Coordinates of N, CA and C in Angstrom, one line a residue:
Chain A
A1269 N -4.7 17.4 -1.0 CA -3.5 16.3 -0.8 C -5.0 15.1 -1.4
Q1270 N -4.6 14.3 -2.1 CA -6.0 13.5 -2.7 C -6.1 12.7 -1.4
T1271 N -7.6 11.8 -1.1 CA -7.7 11.3 -0.3 C -8.8 10.1 -0.6
V1272 N -8.5 8.2 -0.3 CA -9.5 7.8 -0.7 C -10.0 7.7 0.6
T1273 N -11.4 7.0 0.5 CA -11.9 6.3 1.6 C -12.4 5.4 1.6
Q1274 N -12.3 4.0 2.0 CA -13.2 3.1 1.8 C -14.7 3.2 3.6
S1275 N -15.1 3.2 2.9 CA -16.7 3.4 3.7 C -17.2 2.1 5.0
Q1276 N -16.9 1.1 4.1 CA -17.1 -0.4 5.0 C -15.8 -0.5 5.3
P1277 N -15.4 -0.9 6.4 CA -14.4 -1.7 7.4 C -15.0 -2.7 7.4
E1278 N -15.8 -3.5 7.9 CA -15.7 -5.2 7.5 C -16.9 -4.8 6.7
M1279 N -16.1 -7.0 6.1 CA -17.7 -6.9 5.2 C -17.5 -8.6 5.6
S1280 N -18.7 -9.2 4.7 CA -18.3 -11.0 5.0 C -19.5 -11.1 3.7
V1281 N -19.0 -12.5 2.6 CA -19.7 -13.1 1.9 C -20.2 -15.0 2.3
Q1282 N -20.6 -15.0 1.7 CA -20.8 -16.4 1.9 C -19.8 -17.2 0.4
E1283 N -19.5 -17.9 0.9 CA -19.0 -18.3 0.1 C -19.4 -18.9 -1.2
A1284 N -19.0 -19.3 -2.3 CA -19.8 -19.1 -3.9 C -20.2 -17.5 -3.6
E1285 N -20.3 -16.7 -3.2 CA -21.4 -15.3 -3.5 C -20.2 -14.4 -3.6
T1286 N -21.5 -13.4 -4.9 CA -20.8 -12.1 -4.6 C -20.4 -11.6 -3.8
V1287 N -19.4 -10.3 -3.5 CA -20.0 -8.9 -2.9 C -18.8 -8.0 -3.4
T1288 N -19.0 -6.8 -3.5 CA -18.5 -5.8 -3.6 C -18.7 -4.7 -2.7
L1289 N -16.8 -4.2 -2.9 CA -16.3 -3.4 -1.7 C -16.2 -2.3 -2.4
S1290 N -16.5 -1.2 -1.3 CA -16.7 -0.2 -2.1 C -15.0 1.3 -1.6
C1291 N -15.1 1.8 -2.3 CA -13.8 3.0 -2.6 C -14.6 4.5 -3.3
T1292 N -14.0 5.2 -2.8 CA -13.9 6.9 -3.5 C -13.1 7.0 -3.2
Y1293 N -12.8 8.4 -3.6 CA -11.4 9.0 -3.8 C -11.9 10.7 -4.5
D1294 N -11.2 11.5 -4.0 CA -11.4 13.1 -4.0 C -9.9 13.1 -4.8
T1295 N -9.7 13.9 -6.0 CA -8.9 14.5 -6.7 C -9.5 15.5 -7.7
S1296 N -8.3 16.1 -8.3 CA -9.0 17.5 -8.9 C -8.3 16.8 -10.8
E1297 N -7.2 16.0 -10.1 CA -6.8 15.9 -11.7 C -7.2 14.3 -12.3
S1298 N -7.3 14.7 -14.2 CA -7.9 14.0 -14.7 C -6.8 12.7 -15.2
D1299 N -5.3 12.6 -14.9 CA -4.7 11.5 -15.6 C -4.3 10.8 -13.6
Y1300 N -4.6 9.2 -13.8 CA -4.1 9.0 -12.8 C -4.4 7.0 -11.9
Y1301 N -4.1 6.5 -11.7 CA -4.0 4.8 -11.5 C -5.0 4.8 -10.3
L1302 N -5.5 3.4 -10.4 CA -6.2 3.1 -9.3 C -5.9 1.6 -8.8
F1303 N -6.0 1.0 -7.6 CA -5.8 -0.1 -7.6 C -5.7 -0.7 -6.5
W1304 N -6.2 -2.2 -6.2 CA -6.8 -2.8 -5.2 C -5.8 -3.6 -4.5
Y1305 N -5.2 -3.6 -3.4 CA -4.7 -4.7 -3.1 C -4.7 -5.8 -1.8
K1306 N -4.9 -6.8 -1.8 CA -4.8 -7.4 -1.0 C -4.2 -8.4 0.2
Q1307 N -4.5 -7.9 1.5 CA -3.5 -8.2 2.3 C -4.3 -9.4 3.4
P1308 N -3.6 -10.5 3.3 CA -4.1 -11.8 3.7 C -3.4 -11.4 5.1
P1309 N -4.0 -12.6 6.2 CA -3.0 -12.7 7.5 C -1.4 -12.8 7.2
S1310 N -0.8 -13.5 6.3 CA 0.7 -13.2 6.6 C 0.9 -12.1 6.1
R1311 N 0.2 -11.0 5.9 CA 0.9 -9.8 6.0 C 1.4 -9.5 4.3
Q1312 N 1.2 -10.3 3.6 CA 1.8 -9.6 2.3 C 1.2 -8.8 1.9
M1313 N 1.3 -8.3 1.4 CA 0.5 -6.9 -0.1 C 0.5 -7.6 -1.5
I1314 N -0.4 -7.6 -1.8 CA -0.6 -8.2 -3.0 C -1.8 -7.5 -3.8
L1315 N -0.8 -7.4 -5.2 CA -2.1 -5.9 -5.9 C -3.2 -7.0 -6.6
V1316 N -4.3 -6.4 -6.8 CA -5.5 -7.7 -7.2 C -5.8 -6.9 -8.2
I1317 N -6.0 -5.6 -8.4 CA -6.3 -5.3 -9.8 C -5.7 -4.2 -9.8
R1318 N -5.8 -3.5 -11.0 CA -5.3 -1.7 -11.2 C -6.5 -1.5 -12.5
Q1319 N -6.2 0.3 -12.5 CA -7.3 0.5 -13.6 C -6.5 2.2 -14.0
E1320 N -6.9 2.3 -15.2 CA -6.5 3.4 -15.8 C -7.2 4.5 -15.9
A1321 N -7.4 5.6 -15.1 CA -8.6 7.0 -15.7 C -8.7 6.9 -16.9
Y1322 N -7.8 6.6 -17.7 CA -8.5 7.2 -19.5 C -9.3 6.0 -19.9
K1323 N -8.7 5.2 -18.8 CA -9.8 3.8 -19.9 C -11.4 3.6 -19.7
Q1324 N -12.3 3.7 -20.2 CA -14.1 3.7 -19.9 C -13.7 2.1 -19.4
Q1325 N -13.4 1.2 -20.2 CA -13.5 -0.2 -20.0 C -13.0 -0.6 -18.3
N1326 N -13.9 -1.5 -17.9 CA -13.4 -1.5 -16.1 C -12.4 -2.6 -16.3
A1327 N -11.9 -2.9 -15.4 CA -10.4 -3.8 -15.2 C -11.1 -5.3 -15.3
T1328 N -11.1 -6.1 -15.6 CA -11.2 -7.3 -15.3 C -10.0 -8.5 -14.7
E1329 N -9.9 -9.1 -14.0 CA -9.0 -10.1 -13.5 C -9.4 -11.5 -13.0
N1330 N -9.7 -12.9 -14.0 CA -11.0 -13.8 -13.5 C -12.2 -13.5 -12.5
R1331 N -11.8 -13.3 -11.3 CA -13.5 -13.8 -10.6 C -13.4 -12.4 -9.7
F1332 N -12.2 -11.2 -10.3 CA -12.1 -9.8 -10.0 C -12.4 -8.6 -10.9
S1333 N -13.0 -7.9 -10.7 CA -13.7 -7.1 -11.8 C -13.9 -5.8 -11.2
V1334 N -13.8 -4.5 -11.5 CA -13.9 -3.0 -11.0 C -15.1 -2.5 -11.5
N1335 N -15.6 -1.4 -10.7 CA -16.6 -0.6 -11.5 C -16.2 0.9 -11.4
F1336 N -15.5 1.2 -12.4 CA -15.6 2.5 -12.4 C -15.9 3.6 -12.4
Q1337 N -16.1 4.4 -11.9 CA -17.4 5.2 -12.2 C -15.9 6.7 -11.7
K1338 N -16.1 7.3 -13.5 CA -14.8 8.1 -12.7 C -15.5 10.1 -12.6
A1339 N -17.0 10.2 -13.0 CA -17.4 11.0 -12.5 C -17.7 11.1 -11.3
A1340 N -18.3 10.2 -10.6 CA -18.7 9.7 -9.3 C -17.6 9.9 -8.5
K1341 N -16.4 9.3 -9.3 CA -14.9 9.1 -8.4 C -15.2 8.3 -7.0
S1342 N -15.1 7.1 -8.1 CA -15.7 5.6 -7.5 C -15.3 4.8 -7.7
F1343 N -14.8 3.8 -7.3 CA -13.6 2.7 -7.9 C -14.0 1.0 -7.0
S1344 N -15.2 0.3 -7.3 CA -15.7 -0.5 -6.3 C -14.9 -1.8 -6.6
L1345 N -14.3 -2.6 -5.9 CA -13.9 -4.3 -6.4 C -15.1 -5.4 -6.6
K1346 N -15.4 -5.9 -7.1 CA -16.8 -6.7 -6.9 C -16.1 -8.6 -7.1
I1347 N -16.4 -9.0 -6.6 CA -15.5 -10.6 -6.2 C -16.3 -11.7 -6.5
S1348 N -16.3 -12.5 -7.4 CA -17.0 -13.0 -7.8 C -16.9 -14.6 -7.2
D1349 N -18.1 -15.6 -7.4 CA -17.9 -16.5 -6.7 C -16.8 -17.2 -5.8
S1350 N -17.0 -16.2 -4.7 CA -16.4 -15.9 -3.7 C -15.7 -17.4 -3.0
Q1351 N -13.9 -17.4 -2.6 CA -13.2 -18.2 -2.2 C -12.8 -17.9 -0.6
L1352 N -12.9 -19.4 0.2 CA -11.7 -18.7 1.2 C -11.4 -18.5 1.6
G1353 N -10.4 -18.2 0.7 CA -9.0 -17.4 0.1 C -8.2 -16.3 -0.2
D1354 N -10.5 -16.0 -0.4 CA -10.3 -14.4 -0.3 C -10.4 -13.0 0.5
A1355 N -10.3 -14.6 2.2 CA -10.7 -13.7 3.0 C -9.5 -12.8 3.8
A1356 N -9.5 -12.0 4.0 CA -7.9 -10.7 3.6 C -8.7 -9.4 4.1
M1357 N -7.9 -8.1 4.0 CA -8.2 -7.3 4.2 C -7.4 -6.6 2.8
Y1358 N -8.7 -5.8 1.9 CA -8.2 -5.1 1.2 C -8.1 -3.6 1.2
F1359 N -7.4 -3.1 0.3 CA -7.2 -1.6 0.2 C -7.2 -1.3 -1.4
C1360 N -7.9 0.4 -1.0 CA -8.1 0.5 -2.5 C -6.5 1.6 -2.5
A1361 N -5.8 2.2 -3.7 CA -5.1 2.8 -3.9 C -5.0 3.8 -4.7
Y1362 N -4.3 5.0 -4.5 CA -4.7 6.1 -6.0 C -3.4 5.8 -6.5
R1363 N -3.0 5.9 -7.5 CA -1.8 6.6 -7.7 C -2.1 8.3 -8.7
S1364 N -1.0 9.0 -8.0 CA -0.7 9.5 -8.7 C 0.9 10.9 -9.1
A1365 N 1.2 10.3 -10.4 CA 3.1 10.8 -10.5 C 4.0 9.6 -9.4
N1366 N 4.4 10.6 -8.0 CA 5.0 9.4 -7.5 C 4.3 9.1 -6.6
Q1367 N 3.1 8.9 -6.1 CA 2.3 9.4 -4.8 C 1.2 8.3 -4.7
F1368 N 1.5 7.9 -3.5 CA 0.2 6.3 -3.3 C -0.3 6.7 -2.0
Y1369 N -1.7 7.0 -2.6 CA -2.6 7.5 -0.9 C -3.8 5.8 -0.7
F1370 N -3.4 5.0 0.1 CA -4.2 4.4 0.5 C -5.5 4.6 1.3
G1371 N -6.7 4.0 1.1 CA -7.8 4.2 2.0 C -7.4 2.9 3.4
T1372 N -8.2 3.3 3.9 CA -8.4 2.5 5.4 C -8.5 0.7 5.8
G1373 N -8.8 0.3 4.4 CA -9.2 -1.2 4.4 C -10.8 -1.8 4.8
T1374 N -10.8 -2.7 4.3 CA -12.0 -3.1 4.0 C -11.8 -4.8 4.4
S1375 N -11.8 -5.1 5.8 CA -11.9 -6.6 6.4 C -13.1 -7.5 5.7
L1376 N -12.8 -8.4 4.9 CA -13.2 -9.1 4.3 C -13.2 -10.6 4.9
T1377 N -14.4 -11.5 5.1 CA -14.7 -12.8 5.7 C -15.6 -13.0 5.1
V1378 N -14.8 -14.9 5.0 CA -15.5 -15.8 3.5 C -15.8 -16.3 4.6
I1379 N -17.8 -16.7 4.5 CA -18.3 -17.8 4.9 C -18.4 -18.6 5.0
P1380 N -17.9 -20.1 5.1 CA -18.1 -21.6 4.3 C -19.6 -21.8 4.6
Chain B
N944 N 13.4 -14.7 -7.1 CA 13.5 -13.4 -7.3 C 13.2 -12.5 -6.3
A945 N 14.1 -11.5 -6.0 CA 13.9 -11.3 -3.8 C 13.0 -10.6 -4.2
G946 N 12.8 -8.9 -5.2 CA 11.8 -8.1 -4.8 C 12.3 -6.9 -4.1
V947 N 11.7 -6.6 -2.8 CA 12.0 -6.0 -1.8 C 12.6 -6.7 -0.7
T948 N 13.3 -6.7 0.1 CA 13.6 -7.1 0.9 C 13.7 -6.3 2.6
Q949 N 13.0 -6.6 3.4 CA 13.1 -5.6 4.5 C 13.7 -6.2 5.8
T950 N 14.7 -5.8 7.1 CA 15.3 -6.2 7.6 C 14.5 -5.3 9.1
P951 N 14.4 -6.0 10.3 CA 14.1 -7.1 10.4 C 12.6 -7.2 10.5
K952 N 11.6 -8.4 10.7 CA 10.9 -9.0 9.8 C 10.2 -8.6 12.0
F953 N 10.8 -9.0 13.1 CA 9.9 -8.3 14.3 C 11.5 -8.0 14.8
Q954 N 10.7 -6.6 16.1 CA 11.4 -5.8 16.9 C 11.1 -5.1 18.1
V955 N 11.4 -5.4 19.1 CA 11.1 -5.2 20.4 C 12.2 -4.3 21.0
L956 N 11.5 -2.3 21.1 CA 12.3 -1.9 21.8 C 11.5 -1.0 22.6
K957 N 12.4 -0.4 24.0 CA 12.2 0.4 25.1 C 12.3 1.6 24.5
T958 N 11.4 2.5 25.2 CA 10.7 3.8 24.5 C 12.3 4.4 25.1
G959 N 13.1 5.3 23.8 CA 14.5 6.1 23.8 C 15.1 5.3 22.8
Q960 N 15.1 3.6 23.1 CA 16.3 3.0 22.3 C 15.6 3.5 20.7
S961 N 16.8 3.5 19.9 CA 16.7 4.3 18.2 C 17.4 2.5 17.8
M962 N 16.7 2.2 16.4 CA 17.2 1.5 15.5 C 16.7 1.8 14.2
T963 N 17.4 1.3 13.3 CA 17.3 1.6 11.7 C 16.6 0.2 10.8
L964 N 15.5 0.1 10.2 CA 15.3 -0.9 9.4 C 15.8 -0.4 7.7
Q965 N 16.2 -1.9 7.8 CA 16.6 -1.7 6.6 C 15.8 -2.3 5.2
C966 N 15.8 -1.7 4.2 CA 14.9 -1.8 2.6 C 16.3 -2.2 1.7
A967 N 16.0 -2.7 0.4 CA 16.6 -3.4 -0.5 C 15.7 -3.6 -0.9
Q968 N 16.0 -3.5 -2.8 CA 15.0 -4.1 -3.7 C 16.5 -4.3 -5.1
D969 N 15.5 -4.7 -5.0 CA 16.8 -5.6 -7.0 C 16.1 -5.7 -7.9
M970 N 15.3 -4.6 -7.9 CA 13.9 -4.2 -9.4 C 14.9 -3.3 -9.8
N971 N 15.9 -2.4 -9.6 CA 16.0 -0.8 -10.3 C 15.0 -0.4 -10.4
H972 N 14.4 -0.3 -9.1 CA 13.3 0.6 -9.1 C 13.8 2.4 -8.8
N973 N 13.2 3.6 -9.4 CA 13.9 4.5 -9.0 C 12.9 4.8 -7.6
S974 N 11.3 4.8 -7.6 CA 11.1 5.5 -6.2 C 11.6 4.4 -4.7
M975 N 11.2 4.7 -4.1 CA 11.0 4.2 -2.8 C 10.4 4.5 -2.0
Y976 N 10.3 3.6 -0.7 CA 9.0 4.5 0.1 C 9.0 3.6 1.8
W977 N 8.8 4.8 2.6 CA 8.4 3.6 3.7 C 6.9 4.3 4.0
Y978 N 6.0 3.2 4.6 CA 4.7 3.4 4.8 C 4.5 2.6 6.3
R979 N 3.9 2.9 6.9 CA 4.0 2.2 8.1 C 1.6 2.0 8.0
Q980 N 1.2 0.7 9.4 CA -0.2 -0.1 9.2 C -0.2 0.7 10.1
D981 N -1.4 0.7 10.5 CA -1.7 1.1 12.3 C -3.5 0.3 11.5
P982 N -4.0 -0.1 12.5 CA -5.2 -0.7 12.6 C -6.5 0.5 12.3
G983 N -7.1 0.5 11.4 CA -8.5 1.5 10.9 C -7.9 2.6 10.0
M984 N -6.1 2.4 9.9 CA -5.4 4.1 9.7 C -5.2 3.0 8.2
G985 N -4.5 2.5 7.6 CA -4.2 2.0 6.9 C -2.9 2.0 6.7
L986 N -2.9 2.4 5.0 CA -1.1 2.9 5.1 C -1.0 4.1 4.9
R987 N -0.2 4.6 5.9 CA -0.3 6.3 5.9 C 1.7 6.1 5.5
L988 N 2.1 7.2 4.2 CA 3.1 7.5 3.7 C 4.4 8.2 4.5
I989 N 5.5 7.6 5.2 CA 6.5 8.3 6.4 C 7.2 9.0 5.7
Y990 N 8.1 8.7 4.5 CA 9.1 9.2 4.1 C 9.1 8.9 2.3
Y991 N 9.4 9.5 1.0 CA 9.6 8.8 0.3 C 10.8 9.1 -0.3
S992 N 11.6 8.5 -1.1 CA 12.3 9.1 -2.2 C 12.5 8.7 -3.4
A993 N 12.0 9.8 -4.4 CA 11.6 9.3 -5.8 C 12.8 9.1 -7.1
S994 N 14.2 9.4 -6.0 CA 15.6 8.4 -6.6 C 16.4 9.2 -5.7
E995 N 17.2 7.9 -6.6 CA 18.5 7.9 -6.2 C 19.1 9.6 -5.4
G996 N 19.1 10.0 -4.5 CA 19.6 11.3 -3.6 C 19.0 12.4 -3.5
T997 N 17.7 11.7 -3.4 CA 16.0 12.9 -3.0 C 15.6 11.9 -2.1
T998 N 14.9 12.5 -0.7 CA 13.9 12.5 -0.1 C 12.8 13.6 0.3
D999 N 12.1 13.0 0.7 CA 10.9 14.2 0.6 C 10.0 13.0 2.0
K1000 N 9.6 14.4 3.0 CA 8.7 13.7 3.5 C 6.7 13.8 2.9
G1001 N 6.3 12.3 3.6 CA 5.3 12.1 4.0 C 4.5 12.6 4.5
E1002 N 3.3 11.6 4.9 CA 1.8 12.5 5.3 C 2.6 12.1 7.5
V1003 N 3.2 11.1 7.6 CA 3.8 11.6 9.1 C 5.5 11.0 9.4
P1004 N 6.3 12.0 9.3 CA 7.1 12.0 9.0 C 7.9 12.9 10.5
N1005 N 7.5 12.7 11.3 CA 7.9 13.1 12.4 C 8.7 12.0 13.3
G1006 N 9.4 12.3 14.3 CA 9.8 10.6 14.9 C 10.9 9.8 14.1
Y1007 N 10.8 10.3 12.4 CA 11.6 8.9 11.5 C 12.9 10.1 10.5
N1008 N 13.2 9.2 10.5 CA 14.3 10.2 9.1 C 14.6 8.6 8.0
V1009 N 15.5 8.9 7.1 CA 15.6 8.0 6.7 C 16.9 8.1 5.3
S1010 N 17.7 7.7 4.9 CA 18.7 7.3 3.6 C 18.7 7.0 2.6
R1011 N 18.7 7.4 1.5 CA 18.9 6.9 0.5 C 20.1 6.4 -0.1
L1012 N 20.5 5.2 0.5 CA 22.3 4.8 0.6 C 22.2 4.6 -1.0
N1013 N 22.3 4.0 -1.8 CA 22.2 4.4 -2.9 C 20.7 3.7 -4.1
K1014 N 20.8 3.6 -5.0 CA 19.8 2.9 -6.0 C 18.8 1.4 -5.4
R1015 N 19.7 1.0 -4.6 CA 19.0 -0.1 -4.0 C 18.4 0.1 -2.7
E1016 N 18.9 0.8 -1.6 CA 18.8 0.8 -0.7 C 18.2 1.9 0.3
F1017 N 17.3 2.5 1.1 CA 16.4 2.9 1.6 C 16.2 2.4 2.9
S1018 N 17.0 3.2 3.8 CA 16.6 3.2 5.1 C 15.9 3.8 6.5
L1019 N 14.8 3.3 6.7 CA 14.2 4.3 7.8 C 15.0 3.7 9.5
R1020 N 15.0 5.6 10.1 CA 15.7 5.0 11.7 C 14.6 6.1 12.5
L1021 N 14.8 5.7 13.3 CA 13.8 5.6 14.1 C 14.8 6.4 15.8
E1022 N 15.3 7.2 15.9 CA 16.2 7.8 16.8 C 16.4 7.7 18.1
S1023 N 15.1 8.1 18.9 CA 14.1 7.9 20.0 C 13.2 7.3 19.9
A1024 N 13.1 6.1 19.8 CA 11.7 5.2 19.8 C 10.2 5.7 20.7
A1025 N 9.5 6.1 20.5 CA 8.1 6.4 21.8 C 7.0 5.3 20.9
P1026 N 6.6 4.7 22.4 CA 5.5 4.2 22.0 C 4.2 4.1 20.8
S1027 N 4.5 5.5 20.3 CA 3.4 5.9 19.3 C 4.0 5.6 18.0
Q1028 N 4.8 5.0 18.2 CA 5.4 4.5 17.2 C 6.0 2.9 17.0
T1029 N 4.8 2.2 17.7 CA 4.7 0.7 17.7 C 3.2 0.9 16.4
S1030 N 4.2 -0.2 15.1 CA 3.0 0.0 14.3 C 4.1 -1.3 13.3
V1031 N 3.1 -1.8 11.8 CA 3.9 -2.4 11.6 C 4.3 -1.7 10.2
Y1032 N 5.5 -1.8 9.8 CA 6.3 -1.2 8.7 C 5.8 -2.0 7.3
F1033 N 6.4 -1.2 6.4 CA 6.5 -1.5 5.2 C 7.3 -0.7 3.9
C1034 N 8.1 -1.2 3.7 CA 9.1 -0.4 2.6 C 8.6 -1.1 1.2
A1035 N 8.4 -0.6 0.4 CA 8.0 -0.2 -0.9 C 8.7 0.4 -2.2
S1036 N 8.3 0.0 -3.0 CA 9.4 0.5 -4.6 C 8.4 0.4 -5.4
S1037 N 8.7 1.2 -6.8 CA 7.9 1.3 -7.5 C 8.9 2.0 -8.5
E1038 N 8.7 1.7 -10.7 CA 8.9 2.3 -11.5 C 8.0 3.7 -11.3
L1039 N 8.5 5.0 -12.4 CA 8.2 6.0 -12.3 C 7.0 5.9 -13.3
R1040 N 6.7 5.2 -14.3 CA 5.7 5.2 -14.7 C 4.4 4.2 -14.2
A1041 N 3.8 5.6 -14.5 CA 2.7 5.9 -13.9 C 1.5 4.7 -13.4
N1042 N 1.5 4.1 -14.6 CA 0.8 2.7 -14.3 C 1.1 1.4 -13.0
E1043 N 2.7 2.1 -13.1 CA 3.0 0.6 -12.0 C 3.2 0.4 -10.7
K1044 N 2.8 -0.7 -10.0 CA 2.3 -0.5 -9.0 C 3.1 -0.2 -7.8
L1045 N 2.5 -0.1 -6.5 CA 4.0 -0.7 -5.2 C 4.6 -1.9 -5.3
F1046 N 5.9 -2.6 -5.3 CA 6.7 -3.9 -4.7 C 6.6 -3.8 -2.9
F1047 N 6.0 -4.9 -2.6 CA 5.9 -4.5 -0.9 C 7.0 -5.2 -0.6
G1048 N 7.6 -5.2 0.8 CA 8.4 -6.1 1.7 C 7.6 -6.7 2.4
S1049 N 7.9 -7.2 2.9 CA 6.7 -8.5 3.5 C 6.2 -7.6 5.3
G1050 N 7.1 -6.6 5.4 CA 7.1 -5.7 6.3 C 7.7 -5.8 8.0
T1051 N 7.3 -5.0 8.7 CA 8.0 -5.3 10.3 C 8.0 -5.4 11.5
Q1052 N 7.1 -6.1 11.9 CA 6.3 -5.6 13.6 C 7.4 -5.1 14.1
L1053 N 6.5 -3.3 14.6 CA 7.5 -3.2 15.7 C 6.9 -2.6 16.8
S1054 N 7.5 -3.3 17.6 CA 6.9 -3.0 19.1 C 7.6 -2.1 20.3
V1055 N 7.0 -0.6 20.9 CA 7.9 0.1 21.2 C 7.0 0.0 23.1
L1056 N 8.0 0.0 24.2 CA 7.1 -0.7 25.3 C 8.2 0.4 26.1

């Protein structure tokens, strides 16, 4: 089974600064999709960004971007110009066919 | 747009009681899922249904049963609740396209005393 590892249980960042959340995964497949989800205190799961493994170009959504290193099986999330509303739990997820695999999450604190 | 609706939002059970968590989606998705979320454990798959009429075990199926009632509805049943089943439960759905994301319900906070 595929595994997804988030090695940083907690991270903090000063407001307006940049922070990078790490994610690695283990797979023998060549075609798959990767996602970052945000879970604020409301418990709602919100898609932040997605990346197709066959695309070399890193995905970007406004202040959120990824650093996708396929050979290293690494998929980190960079949040630029951090805002108080970015404080949340962030989950990295891997999709293969009908299965989604999640990491254990990184709790991000934004310091005013 | 309702998306994925799951009920109830909160529930307290005594050990040994049974209950069913309901989930319905209005996006005509083929695949539906039940996850549990525990601190430090992330989201773990309990059961999923790739399409109407099929169900499969996930990572942590023991103590649970599911029913894919039709394309819209996918319920999760605890026959005899145990304190280890105290958790937040999420229902989710997705289309079969490989780049499609998971759409989540709002979650159920379940406490088993």
